[in-house]
Structures are given as C-alpha cells and as structure tokens.
CSV table of C-alpha atoms and ligand atoms in Angstrom, one decimal:
chain,number,residue,atom,x,y,z
A,1,UNK,CA,-8.7,-26.8,-4.0
A,2,UNK,CA,-6.6,-25.4,-6.5
A,3,UNK,CA,-3.9,-27.7,-8.1
A,4,UNK,CA,-1.5,-25.2,-10.0
A,5,UNK,CA,-0.4,-23.1,-7.6
A,6,UNK,CA,2.4,-20.4,-7.6
A,7,UNK,CA,4.1,-18.8,-4.8
A,8,UNK,CA,5.6,-15.4,-5.2
A,9,UNK,CA,8.5,-14.5,-3.2
A,10,UNK,CA,9.6,-10.6,-3.2
A,11,UNK,CA,12.4,-8.9,-4.9
A,12,UNK,CA,15.7,-8.6,-3.0
A,13,UNK,CA,14.5,-11.5,-1.3
A,14,UNK,CA,15.1,-11.8,2.6
A,15,UNK,CA,15.0,-14.8,4.9
A,16,UNK,CA,11.4,-14.3,5.9
A,17,UNK,CA,10.0,-14.5,2.2
A,18,UNK,CA,12.2,-17.3,1.4
A,19,UNK,CA,11.5,-19.3,4.5
A,20,UNK,CA,7.8,-18.8,4.2
A,21,UNK,CA,7.7,-19.6,0.5
A,22,UNK,CA,9.8,-22.6,0.5
A,23,UNK,CA,8.3,-24.3,3.7
A,24,UNK,CA,4.7,-23.8,2.0
A,25,UNK,CA,6.0,-25.3,-1.3
A,26,UNK,CA,7.3,-28.5,0.6
A,27,UNK,CA,4.1,-28.7,2.6
A,28,UNK,CA,1.8,-28.3,-0.3
A,29,UNK,CA,4.0,-31.0,-2.1
A,30,UNK,CA,3.4,-33.4,0.8
A,31,UNK,CA,-0.3,-32.8,0.5
A,32,UNK,CA,0.1,-33.9,-3.3
A,33,UNK,CA,0.0,-30.4,-5.0
A,34,UNK,CA,2.7,-29.4,-7.4
A,35,UNK,CA,3.6,-25.7,-6.6
A,36,UNK,CA,6.1,-23.5,-8.1
A,37,UNK,CA,7.8,-20.8,-6.9
A,38,UNK,CA,9.2,-17.4,-8.5
A,39,UNK,CA,11.5,-14.6,-7.3
A,40,UNK,CA,12.6,-11.9,-9.6
A,41,UNK,CA,15.9,-11.6,-8.1
A,42,UNK,CA,18.7,-14.1,-7.3
A,43,UNK,CA,18.8,-15.7,-3.9
A,44,UNK,CA,21.5,-14.5,-1.6
A,45,UNK,CA,24.2,-17.0,-0.7
A,46,UNK,CA,23.3,-17.1,3.0
A,47,UNK,CA,19.9,-18.4,2.3
A,48,UNK,CA,21.0,-21.1,-0.1
A,49,UNK,CA,20.8,-23.6,2.8
A,50,UNK,CA,17.2,-23.4,3.0
A,51,UNK,CA,15.1,-26.4,1.5
A,52,UNK,CA,13.9,-26.1,-2.1
A,53,UNK,CA,15.7,-22.8,-2.9
A,54,UNK,CA,17.2,-24.4,-6.1
A,55,UNK,CA,13.7,-25.0,-7.5
A,56,UNK,CA,12.9,-21.2,-7.4
A,57,UNK,CA,12.2,-19.8,-10.7
A,58,UNK,CA,13.2,-16.3,-11.8
A,59,UNK,CA,10.5,-15.7,-14.6
A,60,UNK,CA,7.3,-17.6,-15.1
A,61,UNK,CA,4.2,-17.3,-17.0
A,62,UNK,CA,1.4,-16.4,-14.4
A,63,UNK,CA,-1.3,-17.8,-16.9
A,64,UNK,CA,-0.4,-21.5,-16.2
A,65,UNK,CA,-1.6,-21.2,-12.6
A,66,UNK,CA,-5.0,-20.8,-11.0
A,67,UNK,CA,-4.0,-19.8,-7.6
A,68,UNK,CA,-1.3,-17.2,-6.8
A,69,UNK,CA,-0.2,-16.9,-3.0
A,70,UNK,CA,2.0,-13.6,-2.7
A,71,UNK,CA,4.4,-14.1,0.1
A,72,UNK,CA,5.5,-11.1,2.6
A,73,UNK,CA,5.5,-8.7,-0.3
A,74,UNK,CA,4.2,-5.6,1.3
A,75,UNK,CA,2.7,-4.3,-2.0
A,76,UNK,CA,2.2,-4.9,-5.4
A,77,UNK,CA,5.3,-3.3,-6.7
A,78,UNK,CA,7.7,-5.5,-4.3
A,79,UNK,CA,6.4,-8.6,-6.0
A,80,UNK,CA,8.7,-7.7,-9.2
A,81,UNK,CA,5.8,-8.7,-11.4
A,82,UNK,CA,3.4,-5.9,-10.9
A,83,UNK,CA,1.8,-5.9,-14.5
A,84,UNK,CA,1.4,-9.8,-14.6
A,85,UNK,CA,-0.2,-9.8,-11.2
A,86,UNK,CA,-2.7,-7.2,-12.0
A,87,UNK,CA,-3.6,-9.0,-15.2
A,88,UNK,CA,-3.9,-12.1,-13.3
A,89,UNK,CA,-6.2,-10.4,-10.7
A,90,UNK,CA,-8.6,-9.4,-13.8
A,91,UNK,CA,-8.9,-13.1,-15.0
A,92,UNK,CA,-11.9,-14.9,-14.0
A,93,UNK,CA,-11.9,-17.9,-12.0
A,94,UNK,CA,-8.2,-17.2,-10.8
A,95,UNK,CA,-7.6,-16.5,-7.0
A,96,UNK,CA,-4.8,-14.5,-5.3
A,97,UNK,CA,-4.0,-15.2,-1.6
A,98,UNK,CA,-2.0,-12.5,0.2
A,99,UNK,CA,0.0,-13.8,3.1
A,100,UNK,CA,1.9,-11.1,4.9
A,101,UNK,CA,2.5,-9.1,8.0
A,102,UNK,CA,3.1,-5.7,6.4
A,103,UNK,CA,0.7,-2.7,7.1
A,104,UNK,CA,-2.5,-2.7,4.8
A,105,UNK,CA,-1.3,-2.0,1.2
A,106,UNK,CA,-2.5,-2.2,-2.4
A,107,UNK,CA,-2.4,-5.9,-2.5
A,108,UNK,CA,-5.5,-5.9,-0.4
A,109,UNK,CA,-7.3,-4.5,-3.3
A,110,UNK,CA,-6.5,-7.4,-5.5
A,111,UNK,CA,-6.3,-10.4,-3.2
A,112,UNK,CA,-9.3,-12.6,-2.8
A,113,UNK,CA,-8.0,-13.7,0.6
A,114,UNK,CA,-5.9,-11.7,3.0
A,115,UNK,CA,-4.0,-13.9,5.5
A,116,UNK,CA,-2.5,-11.0,7.2
A,117,UNK,CA,-1.4,-10.3,10.7
A,118,UNK,CA,0.3,-7.1,11.5
A,119,UNK,CA,1.2,-8.2,14.9
A,120,UNK,CA,3.1,-11.1,13.7
A,121,UNK,CA,6.9,-10.8,13.8
A,122,UNK,CA,7.1,-12.4,10.3
A,123,UNK,CA,5.3,-14.1,7.6
A,124,UNK,CA,7.2,-17.3,8.7
A,125,UNK,CA,5.3,-16.8,11.9
A,126,UNK,CA,1.9,-16.8,10.1
A,127,UNK,CA,3.0,-19.8,8.0
A,128,UNK,CA,3.9,-21.7,11.1
A,129,UNK,CA,0.3,-21.4,12.4
A,130,UNK,CA,-1.2,-22.1,8.9
A,131,UNK,CA,0.9,-25.2,9.0
A,132,UNK,CA,-0.3,-26.1,12.5
A,133,UNK,CA,-4.1,-25.5,11.0
A,134,UNK,CA,-3.3,-27.9,8.2
A,135,UNK,CA,-1.6,-30.4,10.4
A,136,UNK,CA,1.2,-30.4,8.4
A,137,UNK,CA,4.2,-32.3,9.8
A,138,UNK,CA,7.2,-30.1,10.1
A,139,UNK,CA,10.7,-32.0,9.9
A,140,UNK,CA,13.7,-30.5,11.2
A,141,UNK,CA,14.8,-28.9,7.9
A,142,UNK,CA,11.3,-27.1,7.6
A,143,UNK,CA,11.5,-26.2,11.4
A,144,UNK,CA,15.1,-24.6,10.7
A,145,UNK,CA,13.6,-22.8,7.8
A,146,UNK,CA,10.7,-21.4,9.6
A,147,UNK,CA,13.0,-20.5,12.4
A,148,UNK,CA,15.1,-18.6,9.8
A,149,UNK,CA,12.4,-16.3,8.6
A,150,UNK,CA,11.5,-15.5,12.4
A,151,UNK,CA,15.2,-15.2,13.2
A,152,UNK,CA,16.1,-12.7,10.3
A,153,UNK,CA,12.8,-10.5,10.6
A,154,UNK,CA,13.4,-10.1,14.5
A,155,UNK,CA,17.2,-9.3,13.9
A,156,UNK,CA,18.2,-12.4,16.0
A,157,UNK,CA,15.2,-12.0,18.3
A,158,UNK,CA,16.5,-8.5,19.2
A,159,UNK,CA,13.7,-6.2,17.7
A,160,UNK,CA,10.5,-5.3,19.6
A,161,UNK,CA,8.2,-7.1,17.0
A,162,UNK,CA,9.5,-10.4,19.0
A,163,UNK,CA,6.5,-11.2,21.0
A,164,UNK,CA,5.7,-13.9,23.7
A,165,UNK,CA,4.0,-15.6,20.7
A,166,UNK,CA,7.0,-15.4,18.5
A,167,UNK,CA,9.3,-17.0,21.3
A,168,UNK,CA,6.8,-19.8,21.9
A,169,UNK,CA,6.7,-20.6,18.3
A,170,UNK,CA,10.5,-20.3,18.0
A,171,UNK,CA,10.5,-22.9,21.1
A,172,UNK,CA,8.0,-25.3,19.2
A,173,UNK,CA,10.3,-25.1,16.2
A,174,UNK,CA,13.3,-25.9,18.5
A,175,UNK,CA,11.3,-29.0,19.6
A,176,UNK,CA,10.8,-30.2,16.0
A,177,UNK,CA,14.5,-30.3,15.6
A,178,UNK,CA,15.1,-26.7,14.0
A,179,UNK,CA,18.8,-25.7,14.6
A,180,UNK,CA,19.7,-22.2,15.7
A,181,UNK,CA,23.5,-22.9,14.9
A,182,UNK,CA,22.5,-23.7,11.2
A,183,UNK,CA,21.0,-20.3,10.9
A,184,UNK,CA,23.7,-18.2,12.7
A,185,UNK,CA,26.6,-20.3,10.7
A,186,UNK,CA,24.9,-19.3,7.5
A,187,UNK,CA,23.7,-15.8,8.1
A,188,UNK,CA,25.1,-14.0,11.1
A,189,UNK,CA,28.4,-15.6,12.0
A,190,UNK,CA,30.0,-16.0,8.6
A,191,UNK,CA,31.7,-12.7,7.5
A,192,UNK,CA,34.4,-13.0,5.3
A,193,UNK,CA,37.5,-10.5,5.2
A,194,UNK,CA,36.1,-8.7,2.1
A,195,UNK,CA,32.7,-8.3,3.9
A,196,UNK,CA,34.2,-7.0,6.9
A,197,UNK,CA,36.4,-4.6,5.1
A,198,UNK,CA,33.1,-3.2,3.4
A,199,UNK,CA,31.6,-3.1,6.9
A,200,UNK,CA,34.6,-1.1,8.2
A,201,UNK,CA,34.1,1.3,5.1
A,202,UNK,CA,30.5,1.8,5.9
A,203,UNK,CA,31.4,2.6,9.6
A,204,UNK,CA,34.0,5.1,8.7
A,205,UNK,CA,31.7,7.0,6.6
A,206,UNK,CA,29.1,7.3,9.3
A,207,UNK,CA,27.3,10.7,9.5
A,208,UNK,CA,25.0,12.1,12.2
A,209,UNK,CA,22.8,14.8,10.9
A,210,UNK,CA,23.2,17.5,13.7
A,211,UNK,CA,19.6,18.7,13.3
A,212,UNK,CA,17.6,15.4,12.3
A,213,UNK,CA,19.5,13.0,14.4
A,214,UNK,CA,19.7,10.4,11.6
A,215,UNK,CA,22.8,8.5,11.2
A,216,UNK,CA,23.6,7.5,7.9
A,217,UNK,CA,26.3,5.8,5.5
A,218,UNK,CA,26.9,5.1,1.8
A,219,UNK,CA,28.3,2.1,-0.2
A,220,UNK,CA,29.2,2.5,-3.9
A,221,UNK,CA,29.6,-0.2,-6.5
A,222,UNK,CA,33.3,0.8,-6.5
A,223,UNK,CA,33.7,0.2,-2.7
A,224,UNK,CA,32.3,-3.5,-3.4
A,225,UNK,CA,34.9,-3.9,-6.1
A,226,UNK,CA,37.9,-2.4,-4.0
A,227,UNK,CA,37.0,-4.8,-1.0
A,228,UNK,CA,36.2,-7.5,-3.2
A,229,UNK,CA,32.9,-7.9,-1.7
A,230,UNK,CA,29.3,-8.7,-3.0
A,231,UNK,CA,25.9,-7.2,-2.4
A,232,UNK,CA,25.1,-9.9,0.1
A,233,UNK,CA,28.0,-8.7,2.2
A,234,UNK,CA,25.8,-5.6,3.1
A,235,UNK,CA,23.0,-7.5,4.9
A,236,UNK,CA,23.1,-6.4,8.5
A,237,UNK,CA,25.2,-3.1,8.0
A,238,UNK,CA,22.3,-0.8,8.5
A,239,UNK,CA,21.4,-2.7,11.8
A,240,UNK,CA,24.9,-2.0,13.2
A,241,UNK,CA,24.7,1.6,12.2
A,242,UNK,CA,21.3,1.8,14.1
A,243,UNK,CA,23.0,0.8,17.5
A,244,UNK,CA,23.7,4.4,18.2
A,245,UNK,CA,21.7,5.0,21.4
A,246,UNK,CA,20.0,8.4,20.7
A,247,UNK,CA,19.8,8.4,16.9
A,248,UNK,CA,16.3,9.2,15.5
A,249,UNK,CA,16.8,6.8,12.5
A,250,UNK,CA,19.7,4.7,10.8
A,251,UNK,CA,19.9,4.9,6.8
A,252,UNK,CA,22.3,2.8,4.5
A,253,UNK,CA,22.3,4.1,1.0
A,254,UNK,CA,23.9,1.6,-1.5
A,255,UNK,CA,24.2,1.5,-5.1
A,256,UNK,CA,22.6,-1.5,-6.7
A,257,UNK,CA,23.8,-3.5,-9.8
A,258,UNK,CA,21.2,-2.0,-12.0
A,259,UNK,CA,22.4,1.4,-11.2
A,260,UNK,CA,19.9,2.4,-8.7
A,261,UNK,CA,20.3,3.7,-5.0
A,262,UNK,CA,18.7,1.3,-2.3
A,263,UNK,CA,18.1,2.8,1.1
A,264,UNK,CA,17.6,0.5,4.2
A,265,UNK,CA,16.0,2.5,7.2
A,266,UNK,CA,15.9,1.3,10.8
A,267,UNK,CA,14.8,3.0,14.0
A,268,UNK,CA,14.7,2.3,17.5
A,269,UNK,CA,12.6,5.3,18.6
A,270,UNK,CA,9.1,4.9,19.5
A,271,UNK,CA,8.2,8.1,18.1
A,272,UNK,CA,9.6,7.5,14.5
A,273,UNK,CA,7.9,5.5,11.7
A,274,UNK,CA,10.6,4.9,9.0
A,275,UNK,CA,7.9,3.4,6.8
A,276,UNK,CA,6.5,6.8,6.4
A,277,UNK,CA,9.6,8.0,5.1
A,278,UNK,CA,9.9,5.2,2.8
A,279,UNK,CA,6.6,5.8,1.4
A,280,UNK,CA,7.5,9.2,0.4
A,281,UNK,CA,10.0,7.5,-2.0
A,282,UNK,CA,7.7,4.8,-3.3
A,283,UNK,CA,8.9,2.1,-0.8
A,284,UNK,CA,7.5,0.9,2.2
A,285,UNK,CA,8.0,-1.5,5.1
A,286,UNK,CA,7.4,-1.4,8.9
A,287,UNK,CA,7.7,1.2,11.7
A,288,UNK,CA,11.1,-0.1,12.6
A,289,UNK,CA,12.4,-1.2,9.2
A,290,UNK,CA,11.5,-0.1,5.9
A,291,UNK,CA,13.2,0.5,2.5
A,292,UNK,CA,13.0,2.2,-0.7
A,293,UNK,CA,14.7,2.1,-4.2
A,294,UNK,CA,15.5,5.3,-6.2
A,295,UNK,CA,17.0,6.0,-9.7
A,296,UNK,CA,20.5,7.6,-9.1
A,297,UNK,CA,23.9,7.4,-8.1
A,298,UNK,CA,26.2,8.4,-5.2
A,299,UNK,CA,28.9,11.3,-5.4
A,300,UNK,CA,31.3,12.7,-3.1
A,301,UNK,CA,33.0,16.0,-3.0
A,302,UNK,CA,35.2,17.0,-0.1
A,303,UNK,CA,34.0,14.1,1.9
A,304,UNK,CA,30.2,15.2,1.7
A,305,UNK,CA,28.0,12.5,-0.1
A,306,UNK,CA,25.4,13.3,-2.5
A,307,UNK,CA,22.5,11.6,-4.0
A,308,UNK,CA,22.5,12.5,-7.7
A,309,UNK,CA,19.1,11.6,-9.4
A,310,UNK,CA,19.2,10.1,-12.9
B,401,LIG,P1,15.8,-3.9,4.1
B,401,LIG,O1,16.3,-2.6,4.5
B,401,LIG,O2,16.1,-5.1,4.9
B,401,LIG,O3,15.9,-4.2,2.6
B,401,LIG,O4,14.0,-3.8,4.2
B,401,LIG,C1,13.6,-3.7,5.5
B,401,LIG,C2,12.2,-4.0,5.7
B,401,LIG,O5,11.6,-2.9,4.9
B,401,LIG,C3,11.6,-5.2,4.7
B,401,LIG,O6,11.6,-6.3,5.7
B,401,LIG,C4,10.2,-4.8,4.1
B,401,LIG,O7,9.4,-5.1,5.1
B,401,LIG,C5,10.6,-3.4,4.0
B,401,LIG,N1,10.7,-2.9,2.5
B,401,LIG,C6,12.1,-2.8,2.1
B,401,LIG,N2,12.0,-2.3,1.0
B,401,LIG,C7,10.8,-2.0,0.6
B,401,LIG,C8,10.1,-1.5,-0.7
B,401,LIG,O8,10.6,-1.2,-1.7
B,401,LIG,N3,8.7,-1.6,-0.7
B,401,LIG,C9,8.0,-2.1,0.5
B,401,LIG,N4,6.7,-2.1,0.7
B,401,LIG,N5,8.6,-2.3,1.6
B,401,LIG,C10,10.1,-2.6,1.7
B,402,LIG,MN1,8.8,-10.3,6.4
C-alpha cells in the first residue's frame, strides 16, 4: 500500500469534505501512514472544531505523493488544483482514488479507483463504511466529525438524501460517542448579531420570479462590510430562502472576495434538478443542492438587481 498519501479537500470547503478528509487522515495515521491534506481555500470558522484541521495545507507539491485521494469534489475543477491533478494522473506508478457521492463526472476519467455511491447522503457516510471495512476504531471526536459531515450534507437530517441507512449510521456514530450538541453549537446555533443582520438583508431582498417561480436574493461585499459580517455567516441563508412552499427553486447570489459571483441553488421540487442549471454555468452538484461561480459583480438600479459579467 502507498506510503505517501495526499487527501484533497474541495475548494470553498463544507462540513462533508472536511469531516471525511480529516477522519481519513486520522485513521491512516493510526495505521502508521503519514498522510497530508490540502485545500485551496481557508477553513470556515464553524469547522475549526474538527480534528486535524490545523494540519490542512493550502498549497502542496503533488509530486511528493504516490497516492491522491480526492474527497467529495464532484469534478476536477472543484479540487482547486485541476492542472496539478491532471499532470499527476499522467505520471506512471501514481494512483488517484475518487471518494465521492456526486453524480458521475470528469474525475471518473482520471481516477484509478472510484469509491463512489450516488445514494449516500454524504462522503462522510462512505468514509464511515470504509472505516468499518478497515476495522478502524472511531473515538468520540472522529464520530462527531463524521456525524458533522452527514449533518451538514443532509441539512440537519432534513433533506430527502437522509435514508434509513444514513440514520442507522448516525445512530452508530452517536453510540461511539459522537455529540450532536457540539455540531449544532458550532454550526447551526451560533449566529452572531452581524450574521443575523446579514440574513435579515438577504430575506428583505427576496424576490420571486412571477413566471419561473424561482425565489432569489443577493448579497454584495458592501453588505458584508456594512453588517460587519464574514463570508462564513452566509452559510445556511439559501436553505432558509428555500423554505417557500411552492417555489421551484431558490438561488442566493453573493459576491466573493476574489470579485466573482457565487450562486447557491436549492430545490424541494421533485421535478427540478438544480445541478442541470449549475452545469450550464460550469458548476455542478446534486439534484437538490448545487452551485456555480461566474466572473462578475452585482448591481442595483431602482431596487432591481442585475448580474454584470466581467
Ligand atoms: P453550496 O451551495 O452549499 O456551496 O453547494 C451545494 C452543493 O452543490 C455542494 O454540496 C456541491 O455538491 C455542489 N456544488 C457547489 N458548487 C459547485 C461547483 O462549482 N461545482 C460542482 N461540481 N459542484 C458544486
Ligand atoms: Mn458532500
């Protein structure tokens, strides 16, 4: 088995990619390996309680490793290191493993092994089963971490990707000492005044398209500054917007630090697949949750918001 292992966490990391990677890292260490983790972007504050996150690098040379495990990435672009990954895939005696629950994508073409389950609620659910197969001992911190990945990707067990298997695994993680309270305290029940002001702004600006039935809202960099909020405070806004009962889909557009617009898409409708819309704009995701990023900024005239492409 490979000795030099690199775990790749996707850009704009969420609870699932972070939990799955950090738990794998810890388990591999217990097996005597010395894995490294890399993520292009900074780790959002709510996830800093996860084990090993302080050991995540933001830039690494891939040539130093003989096995890459790509975790929860959906597609090559989302690794944040597309060129390095493609180069690595062409190098002899190097191996790529794709561990994911996203629909089939370009990663399948370069991976030597695809540990992919579209039915899994989260990559953390897949990693749990992998840990079982490897007879890995999950202590209470690792159990809490995997539970975090499952919790965040199921929207706190509210989405339809929550299967009986998901709940059985969640139960087993609780039995291993996993703590729901640690997760809610860090992630869903810790809204600061600036964060709630920002949420208020996003709610006030909600618009429902009369024909398409899509509800949407926008948040600019200026809004973040005015509220004293950070990018992390936006997590969850789109899910709240998505609670409008008969909406076809919900979209939150927000300006990013690197002068782009990030769109987060959600739907509760069985007849809508938001990943198809995200695909058109170079993004992707799942049927009910997807996203994409475009070059541009947000502009308002007479209370009408526009996306201006760069
Ligand atoms: P979020 O709106 O929370 O950022 O993303 C929702 C889901 O959409 C993610 O869990 C991920 O599966 C998917 N997603 C978001 N952005 C992208 C993207 O740029 N590319 C791909 N392939 N998937 C994305
Ligand atoms: Mn995921």
